[in-house]
Amino acid sequence: MTNYLDLDIRAINELLKSKKIKPIDLVNEAFFKIEKNNLNTYITLNKEQALKKAKEIEDKEVDNLLFGIPIALKDNIITKDLKTTAASKMLENFIPTYDATVVKMINEKNMIIVGKTNMDEFAMGSTGETSYYKSVLNPWNKNKVPGGSSSGSAATVSASEVVLSLGSDTGGSVRQPSSFCGVVGMKPTYGRVSRYGLISFASSLDQIGTISKNVYDNALILSAISGKDDNDMTSFDLPTDFISNIDKDVSNMSVAVPNFYLSEQVDVEVKNIILKTIDVVKNMGIKVDYVDVKHLDYSVCLYQTIALAEASSNLARFDGIRYGYISEKFENLDELYKNTRTEGFGVEVKRRLMIGSYVLSGKNAHIYYDKALKVRSELTKSLKNVLSKYDLIIGPTSTNVAYDLNSDEKDYLTSFTDDLLTIPANMAGLPAMSMPVGFNDEKLPVGLHIISNSYKEDVIYNFAYKLEKKLNINNNLAGDSNV
Amino acid sequence: MYKATIGIEVHAFLTSDLKVFSNSKNSYSDTPNIFVNERDLGMPGTLPKLNKDVIDMALAAALALNCNINKVMHFDRKNYFYPDLPKGYQITQNKTPIGFDGYVEIEVSGETKKIRIERIHIEEDTAKSKHVGDSTYLNFNRAGCPLVEIVTKPDIKSEKEAMQYVKELRNILLYLGISDVKMEEGSLRCDANVSLSKDEVLGNKVEVKNIGSITNVGNAISYEIKRQQEILESNGTVIEETRRFDDVNKKTISMRVKEKNNDYRYFPEPDIPFVHITDEEIDKIKEKMPMLPKEMKTLFSKKGINPKNIEALLLNKELAFVMLNLGDCVNFVKASNILTGDVSGYLNEKSISLEKTNFDISRFEKIVELVDNNTISSKHVKDIIPVFLEKVDDINKIMDDLSIKQISDEDSVLKIIKEVLNKNEGAIKDYKDGKDKAFKYLMGQVMKETKGQVNPGLASKLLSQELKKQ
């Protein structure tokens, strides 16, 4: 078996350009590994179409760096004629009639879609275990969760089954699994990437994100899928070149570490790795200050209120009438709704829909939802305030490393605190990345969380690219990346 | 004595080219589900795409209704489950309607009254359900079509005022060119809230839905007032409920008892950024705004047109705009008579609009001129108009074809007048006694003798000359 998928994109591109390999070699390697690894990273493989596409582009000019690169899509991204389930029984047999905007952009680059990755149902969860399908396994340790909700997207890149993947991030769903799987995961500025064709969870927080093995590749794919889309009114029109400045000198940068990000809620080993990384950052000549950021501690409450309220509305369309699962047992309309949604949604989704409906119901809208919007805007202000003085905010991505599979007996409330450190960026619409910076004693990856001001993804990439070089972490499961 | 307190909610369908939040055509068709795309079906992953034309149309309506404008406005989601609601929520405006605190002026029995407008907001229509036996069929052509909802304060006190308000509102929307306002076809839907009380404390409110015409606005409200009065007089309680008007039996029928607090879980639509309306945009809409019925009414009054004709003209926008386009020298009163009489009669009989005829303004002006200088009689007009509307022929040719010849030769006319006078000594005497009727009678006799072919102006002139000689 070949190991081309361990290489970075620029190296693969050289091989393709010099005709040493063909796109189909990459596709064959991807499917071989996916089948061999058996990590449950995919819900649907796009094998036939991927092979066809690889053949089709074989004689075409290799006109861009992403040409022929295999990519995986989280299964909440709509693909025309390719089953899209959001890992729910509700959409078990759902074949969309249109392509998401990002899918069109990927196709324009002649990238090859390998399949639809496994995830937490409707992106609700942080372990991958709420999927209607089998749980995704963490490539670093198959007894551990890969994180979630973009579980398969992070794991498949980590296991070098593909070079790139897309996920979605509502409260940390790209960054947290990237941290758990030792890969680079970026949630861009809200509105940077069109959400048209992303199955909505919480519209004001959702953002499609990019996952890769290294920082440069991540900047490449984000550049390719960014930009204003007439189909998404929340998207914006700003330059999308994240490459030009990536190697710029960073020694005049300044970063802030919120004290909250190193509080006792963070695992000691994780904390130590982050502190070591901060020392490296200091050694790069970058100024590091520890700061207090107001309202960070409200993040989880805000998420529970705003994300779940929006979700309760966004998921109302799954009613069994026009598409998707429909219960066989009903005598009247009320039963049709009730039974379809009872049988079609999993436990976690239903729990969240009920909380979301509750916080919007009658007087509660004022008591919870309206108040949450106010706190959200205060939190945004305090983050922006820090970012007016510092280029970046850094800290751990997650309070812990990947935990054991099937440990979900733990309190449902505490499971929400998994996203404690990632939610603030969603609330404020800020871009944020997780990059691997070390391993704990069990050889489980630890991620550094890097947040910048809105529209400043280039600053994150610049910083991360330099730090990556400095740290020289090997996040390749197979060891050396020599072919 | 019971007092009625009435508020009216109107939903008007806007005639933009596309739907309000999708690229689908905003149109009516007998074929179901042809103006439908993935957005209209609420497919997963779809997002709304706001149609700017709809904002402009609603803004024009808000300004015409003398409303304040919410210059920073957003949309809201109204959440409920129903098969005709594809997303499980309707995008509407709850907290920031585009217009608020406006008014419409109506005239009832010669008095002008202001009906205050509480709000006007934009929202999307639902799909249309059709129940056949045990099955329900859904037609999504209508899903996502743009509506404005216009809500009055409870300022209306009688069925007459209600009817006048709806008429006035309908005319305003019609003249703005933003809605077809056909109640019969559902492009204007009207609900009335009616309550009765003896004192200042308002009685229980009943909402009457499904009112399909202006006459039925009156019928429904007067039925409801009577019904509630009977209940109150027999010491009963009016139940707060939603009723519908049954057109066949001319009464309202209970649909459902109102749940106290309908829980629609409103919240701001996160997929549509806030809309900012600038003063420049408002000015632009104001500049483009056509003459509205109220202004037109004033203008027509000034020109000496009678109230009956004015009302008839305003009811047909096309005819009203003909009046506005007439040259200065044209006799407006005579023109209005012909438009509201023969032209309107022809259109009604054929059930067509003026646009579908061969009407043109210069030939029309010619007809008015011929009437004005007494070259032709109103009887001739009656014959000419259908041909004029059906053919593009010159008026002279039409008259030739219809054998409309005027006896305009003075000697011949004089001869006939003399014959008539010889036979009507009684009438001459009456004329001398100052009875105006006698002149008209004698003119009638002259017309009769000539089978209406005499030039009326000439005949009238010669007749009065001859009478003076008697």
CSV table of N, CA and C in Angstrom, one decimal, chain A residues 199-303:
chain,number,residue,atom,x,y,z
A,199,ILE,N,-26.7,21.6,7.1
A,199,ILE,CA,-27.9,21.4,7.9
A,199,ILE,C,-27.8,22.2,9.2
A,200,SER,N,-28.7,23.2,9.3
A,200,SER,CA,-28.6,24.1,10.5
A,200,SER,C,-28.8,23.4,11.8
A,201,PHE,N,-27.9,23.8,12.7
A,201,PHE,CA,-28.1,23.4,14.1
A,201,PHE,C,-28.5,24.7,14.9
A,202,ALA,N,-27.5,25.6,15.0
A,202,ALA,CA,-27.8,27.0,15.6
A,202,ALA,C,-27.3,28.0,14.6
A,203,SER,N,-28.2,28.6,13.9
A,203,SER,CA,-27.9,29.4,12.7
A,203,SER,C,-26.9,30.6,13.1
A,204,SER,N,-27.0,31.1,14.3
A,204,SER,CA,-26.2,32.3,14.6
A,204,SER,C,-24.8,31.9,15.1
A,205,LEU,N,-24.6,30.6,15.2
A,205,LEU,CA,-23.3,30.1,15.7
A,205,LEU,C,-22.6,29.2,14.7
A,206,ASP,N,-23.4,28.5,13.9
A,206,ASP,CA,-22.8,27.5,13.0
A,206,ASP,C,-21.8,28.1,12.0
A,207,GLN,N,-20.7,27.4,11.8
A,207,GLN,CA,-19.8,27.8,10.8
A,207,GLN,C,-19.1,26.5,10.3
A,208,ILE,N,-19.0,26.4,9.0
A,208,ILE,CA,-18.2,25.3,8.4
A,208,ILE,C,-16.7,25.5,8.7
A,209,GLY,N,-16.0,24.5,9.1
A,209,GLY,CA,-14.6,24.6,9.4
A,209,GLY,C,-13.8,23.6,8.6
A,210,THR,N,-12.5,23.8,8.7
A,210,THR,CA,-11.6,23.0,7.9
A,210,THR,C,-10.6,22.2,8.8
A,211,ILE,N,-10.4,21.0,8.4
A,211,ILE,CA,-9.5,20.1,9.2
A,211,ILE,C,-8.4,19.5,8.3
A,212,SER,N,-7.1,19.6,8.8
A,212,SER,CA,-6.0,19.1,8.0
A,212,SER,C,-4.9,18.6,9.0
A,213,LYS,N,-3.9,18.1,8.4
A,213,LYS,CA,-2.8,17.6,9.2
A,213,LYS,C,-1.9,18.8,9.7
A,214,ASN,N,-1.7,19.8,8.8
A,214,ASN,CA,-0.8,20.9,9.1
A,214,ASN,C,-1.5,22.2,8.8
A,215,VAL,N,-0.8,23.3,9.2
A,215,VAL,CA,-1.4,24.6,9.2
A,215,VAL,C,-1.5,25.1,7.7
A,216,TYR,N,-0.5,24.9,6.9
A,216,TYR,CA,-0.5,25.4,5.6
A,216,TYR,C,-1.6,24.8,4.8
A,217,ASP,N,-1.8,23.5,4.9
A,217,ASP,CA,-2.9,22.9,4.1
A,217,ASP,C,-4.2,23.4,4.6
A,218,ASN,N,-4.3,23.7,5.8
A,218,ASN,CA,-5.6,24.3,6.3
A,218,ASN,C,-5.9,25.6,5.7
A,219,ALA,N,-4.9,26.5,5.6
A,219,ALA,CA,-5.0,27.8,5.0
A,219,ALA,C,-5.4,27.6,3.6
A,220,LEU,N,-4.9,26.7,2.9
A,220,LEU,CA,-5.2,26.4,1.5
A,220,LEU,C,-6.7,26.1,1.3
A,221,ILE,N,-7.2,25.1,2.1
A,221,ILE,CA,-8.6,24.7,1.9
A,221,ILE,C,-9.5,25.8,2.3
A,222,LEU,N,-9.2,26.5,3.4
A,222,LEU,CA,-10.1,27.6,3.8
A,222,LEU,C,-10.2,28.7,2.7
A,223,SER,N,-9.0,29.0,2.1
A,223,SER,CA,-9.0,30.0,1.0
A,223,SER,C,-10.0,29.6,-0.1
A,224,ALA,N,-10.0,28.3,-0.3
A,224,ALA,CA,-10.8,27.8,-1.5
A,224,ALA,C,-12.3,27.8,-1.2
A,225,ILE,N,-12.7,27.7,0.0
A,225,ILE,CA,-14.1,27.6,0.3
A,225,ILE,C,-14.7,28.9,0.9
A,226,SER,N,-13.9,30.0,1.0
A,226,SER,CA,-14.4,31.2,1.7
A,226,SER,C,-15.0,32.1,0.6
A,227,GLY,N,-15.7,33.1,1.1
A,227,GLY,CA,-16.3,34.1,0.2
A,227,GLY,C,-17.7,34.3,0.3
A,228,LYS,N,-18.1,35.5,-0.2
A,228,LYS,CA,-19.6,35.9,-0.1
A,228,LYS,C,-20.4,35.0,-1.0
A,229,ASP,N,-21.5,34.6,-0.5
A,229,ASP,CA,-22.4,33.7,-1.3
A,229,ASP,C,-23.8,34.4,-1.3
A,230,ASP,N,-24.4,34.6,-2.4
A,230,ASP,CA,-25.7,35.2,-2.5
A,230,ASP,C,-26.8,34.4,-1.8
A,231,ASN,N,-26.5,33.1,-1.6
A,231,ASN,CA,-27.4,32.2,-1.0
A,231,ASN,C,-27.4,32.2,0.5
A,232,ASP,N,-26.4,32.9,1.1
A,232,ASP,CA,-26.3,33.0,2.5
A,232,ASP,C,-26.1,34.5,2.9
A,233,MET,N,-27.1,35.0,3.4
A,233,MET,CA,-27.1,36.5,3.7
A,233,MET,C,-26.2,36.9,4.8
A,234,THR,N,-25.7,35.9,5.6
A,234,THR,CA,-24.8,36.2,6.7
A,234,THR,C,-23.3,36.1,6.2
A,235,SER,N,-23.1,35.7,5.0
A,235,SER,CA,-21.7,35.6,4.5
A,235,SER,C,-21.3,37.0,4.1
A,236,PHE,N,-19.9,37.2,4.0
A,236,PHE,CA,-19.4,38.5,3.7
A,236,PHE,C,-18.3,38.5,2.7
A,237,ASP,N,-18.1,39.7,2.1
A,237,ASP,CA,-17.2,39.8,1.0
A,237,ASP,C,-15.9,40.5,1.4
A,238,LEU,N,-14.9,39.7,1.8
A,238,LEU,CA,-13.6,40.2,2.1
A,238,LEU,C,-12.5,39.3,1.5
A,239,PRO,N,-11.3,39.8,1.4
A,239,PRO,CA,-10.2,39.0,0.8
A,239,PRO,C,-10.1,37.6,1.5
A,240,THR,N,-9.8,36.6,0.7
A,240,THR,CA,-9.7,35.2,1.3
A,240,THR,C,-8.4,34.6,1.0
A,241,ASP,N,-7.3,35.4,1.0
A,241,ASP,CA,-6.0,34.9,0.8
A,241,ASP,C,-5.4,34.7,2.2
A,242,PHE,N,-5.2,33.5,2.7
A,242,PHE,CA,-4.6,33.2,4.0
A,242,PHE,C,-3.2,32.7,3.9
A,243,ILE,N,-2.7,32.7,2.7
A,243,ILE,CA,-1.4,32.1,2.4
A,243,ILE,C,-0.3,33.2,2.4
A,244,SER,N,-0.5,34.3,1.7
A,244,SER,CA,0.6,35.3,1.5
A,244,SER,C,1.3,35.7,2.7
A,245,ASN,N,0.6,35.8,3.8
A,245,ASN,CA,1.3,36.3,5.1
A,245,ASN,C,1.7,35.2,6.0
A,246,ILE,N,1.6,33.9,5.5
A,246,ILE,CA,1.7,32.8,6.5
A,246,ILE,C,3.1,32.7,7.1
A,247,ASP,N,4.1,33.1,6.3
A,247,ASP,CA,5.5,33.0,6.8
A,247,ASP,C,6.1,34.3,7.4
A,248,LYS,N,5.2,35.2,7.6
A,248,LYS,CA,5.7,36.5,8.1
A,248,LYS,C,6.3,36.4,9.5
A,249,ASP,N,7.2,37.3,9.8
A,249,ASP,CA,7.8,37.4,11.1
A,249,ASP,C,6.7,37.6,12.2
A,250,VAL,N,6.8,36.9,13.3
A,250,VAL,CA,5.7,37.0,14.3
A,250,VAL,C,6.3,37.6,15.6
A,251,SER,N,7.6,38.0,15.6
A,251,SER,CA,8.2,38.3,16.9
A,251,SER,C,7.6,39.6,17.5
A,252,ASN,N,6.9,40.4,16.7
A,252,ASN,CA,6.2,41.6,17.3
A,252,ASN,C,4.8,41.4,17.7
A,253,MET,N,4.4,40.1,17.6
A,253,MET,CA,3.0,39.8,18.0
A,253,MET,C,2.9,39.8,19.5
A,254,SER,N,1.6,40.0,20.0
A,254,SER,CA,1.4,39.8,21.4
A,254,SER,C,0.2,38.9,21.6
A,255,VAL,N,0.2,38.1,22.6
A,255,VAL,CA,-0.9,37.2,22.8
A,255,VAL,C,-1.4,37.3,24.3
A,256,ALA,N,-2.7,37.0,24.4
A,256,ALA,CA,-3.2,37.0,25.8
A,256,ALA,C,-3.7,35.6,26.2
A,257,VAL,N,-3.4,35.3,27.4
A,257,VAL,CA,-3.9,34.0,27.9
A,257,VAL,C,-4.9,34.3,29.0
A,258,PRO,N,-6.2,34.0,28.8
A,258,PRO,CA,-7.2,34.3,29.8
A,258,PRO,C,-6.9,33.3,31.0
A,259,ASN,N,-6.9,33.9,32.2
A,259,ASN,CA,-6.7,33.1,33.4
A,259,ASN,C,-7.7,31.9,33.5
A,260,PHE,N,-8.9,32.2,33.0
A,260,PHE,CA,-10.0,31.2,33.0
A,260,PHE,C,-9.6,30.0,32.2
A,261,TYR,N,-8.7,30.2,31.2
A,261,TYR,CA,-8.3,29.0,30.3
A,261,TYR,C,-7.3,28.1,31.0
A,262,LEU,N,-6.8,28.6,32.2
A,262,LEU,CA,-5.9,27.7,32.9
A,262,LEU,C,-6.4,27.4,34.3
A,263,SER,N,-7.7,27.5,34.5
A,263,SER,CA,-8.3,27.3,35.8
A,263,SER,C,-8.2,25.9,36.2
A,264,GLU,N,-8.7,25.5,37.4
A,264,GLU,CA,-8.6,24.2,37.9
A,264,GLU,C,-9.5,23.2,37.1
A,265,GLN,N,-10.4,23.7,36.3
A,265,GLN,CA,-11.2,22.8,35.4
A,265,GLN,C,-10.3,22.1,34.3
A,266,VAL,N,-9.1,22.7,34.1
A,266,VAL,CA,-8.3,22.1,33.1
A,266,VAL,C,-7.4,21.0,33.7
A,267,ASP,N,-7.3,19.9,33.0
A,267,ASP,CA,-6.5,18.7,33.4
A,267,ASP,C,-5.1,19.2,33.6
A,268,VAL,N,-4.4,18.6,34.6
A,268,VAL,CA,-3.0,19.1,34.9
A,268,VAL,C,-2.1,18.8,33.8
A,269,GLU,N,-2.2,17.6,33.2
A,269,GLU,CA,-1.2,17.3,32.1
A,269,GLU,C,-1.5,18.2,30.9
A,270,VAL,N,-2.7,18.5,30.6
A,270,VAL,CA,-3.0,19.4,29.5
A,270,VAL,C,-2.5,20.8,29.8
A,271,LYS,N,-2.7,21.2,31.0
A,271,LYS,CA,-2.2,22.5,31.5
A,271,LYS,C,-0.7,22.6,31.3
A,272,ASN,N,0.0,21.6,31.7
A,272,ASN,CA,1.5,21.6,31.6
A,272,ASN,C,2.0,21.7,30.2
A,273,ILE,N,1.3,21.0,29.3
A,273,ILE,CA,1.7,21.0,27.9
A,273,ILE,C,1.5,22.4,27.3
A,274,ILE,N,0.3,23.0,27.7
A,274,ILE,CA,0.0,24.3,27.2
A,274,ILE,C,1.1,25.3,27.8
A,275,LEU,N,1.4,25.2,29.1
A,275,LEU,CA,2.4,26.1,29.7
A,275,LEU,C,3.7,26.0,29.0
A,276,LYS,N,4.1,24.7,28.6
A,276,LYS,CA,5.4,24.5,27.9
A,276,LYS,C,5.3,25.2,26.5
A,277,THR,N,4.1,25.1,25.9
A,277,THR,CA,4.0,25.7,24.6
A,277,THR,C,4.1,27.2,24.7
A,278,ILE,N,3.5,27.8,25.8
A,278,ILE,CA,3.6,29.2,26.0
A,278,ILE,C,5.0,29.7,26.2
A,279,ASP,N,5.8,28.8,26.8
A,279,ASP,CA,7.3,29.1,26.9
A,279,ASP,C,7.9,29.2,25.5
A,280,VAL,N,7.5,28.3,24.6
A,280,VAL,CA,8.1,28.3,23.2
A,280,VAL,C,7.6,29.6,22.6
A,281,VAL,N,6.4,29.9,22.8
A,281,VAL,CA,5.8,31.2,22.2
A,281,VAL,C,6.7,32.4,22.6
A,282,LYS,N,6.9,32.4,23.9
A,282,LYS,CA,7.8,33.5,24.5
A,282,LYS,C,9.1,33.5,23.8
A,283,ASN,N,9.7,32.3,23.7
A,283,ASN,CA,11.0,32.2,23.1
A,283,ASN,C,11.0,32.7,21.6
A,284,MET,N,9.9,32.7,21.0
A,284,MET,CA,9.8,33.2,19.6
A,284,MET,C,9.8,34.8,19.6
A,285,GLY,N,9.9,35.3,20.8
A,285,GLY,CA,9.9,36.8,20.9
A,285,GLY,C,8.5,37.4,21.1
A,286,ILE,N,7.5,36.5,21.2
A,286,ILE,CA,6.2,37.1,21.3
A,286,ILE,C,5.8,37.4,22.7
A,287,LYS,N,5.2,38.5,22.9
A,287,LYS,CA,4.8,39.0,24.2
A,287,LYS,C,3.5,38.2,24.7
A,288,VAL,N,3.6,37.6,25.9
A,288,VAL,CA,2.5,36.8,26.4
A,288,VAL,C,2.0,37.5,27.7
A,289,ASP,N,0.8,37.8,27.9
A,289,ASP,CA,0.2,38.3,29.1
A,289,ASP,C,-0.9,37.4,29.6
A,290,TYR,N,-1.1,37.3,30.9
A,290,TYR,CA,-2.2,36.6,31.4
A,290,TYR,C,-3.3,37.6,31.8
A,291,VAL,N,-4.5,37.4,31.3
A,291,VAL,CA,-5.6,38.5,31.4
A,291,VAL,C,-6.8,37.8,32.0
A,292,ASP,N,-7.7,38.7,32.6
A,292,ASP,CA,-9.0,38.3,32.9
A,292,ASP,C,-10.0,38.7,31.9
A,293,VAL,N,-10.8,37.8,31.4
A,293,VAL,CA,-11.8,38.2,30.4
A,293,VAL,C,-13.2,38.0,31.0
A,294,LYS,N,-13.9,39.1,31.1
A,294,LYS,CA,-15.2,39.0,31.7
A,294,LYS,C,-16.2,38.1,31.0
A,295,HIS,N,-17.1,37.5,31.7
A,295,HIS,CA,-18.2,36.7,31.2
A,295,HIS,C,-17.9,35.4,30.5
A,296,LEU,N,-16.6,35.0,30.5
A,296,LEU,CA,-16.2,33.7,29.9
A,296,LEU,C,-16.9,32.6,30.5
A,297,ASP,N,-17.1,32.7,31.8
A,297,ASP,CA,-17.8,31.6,32.6
A,297,ASP,C,-19.2,31.4,32.3
A,298,TYR,N,-19.8,32.4,31.5
A,298,TYR,CA,-21.3,32.2,31.1
A,298,TYR,C,-21.4,31.4,29.8
A,299,SER,N,-20.3,31.0,29.2
A,299,SER,CA,-20.3,30.4,27.9
A,299,SER,C,-21.3,29.2,27.8
A,300,VAL,N,-21.2,28.3,28.8
A,300,VAL,CA,-22.0,27.1,28.7
A,300,VAL,C,-23.5,27.4,28.8
A,301,CYS,N,-23.9,28.4,29.7
A,301,CYS,CA,-25.3,28.8,29.8
A,301,CYS,C,-25.8,29.4,28.6
A,302,LEU,N,-24.9,30.3,28.0
A,302,LEU,CA,-25.3,30.9,26.7
A,302,LEU,C,-25.6,29.9,25.7
A,303,TYR,N,-24.7,28.9,25.6
A,303,TYR,CA,-24.9,27.9,24.6
A,303,TYR,C,-26.2,27.1,24.8
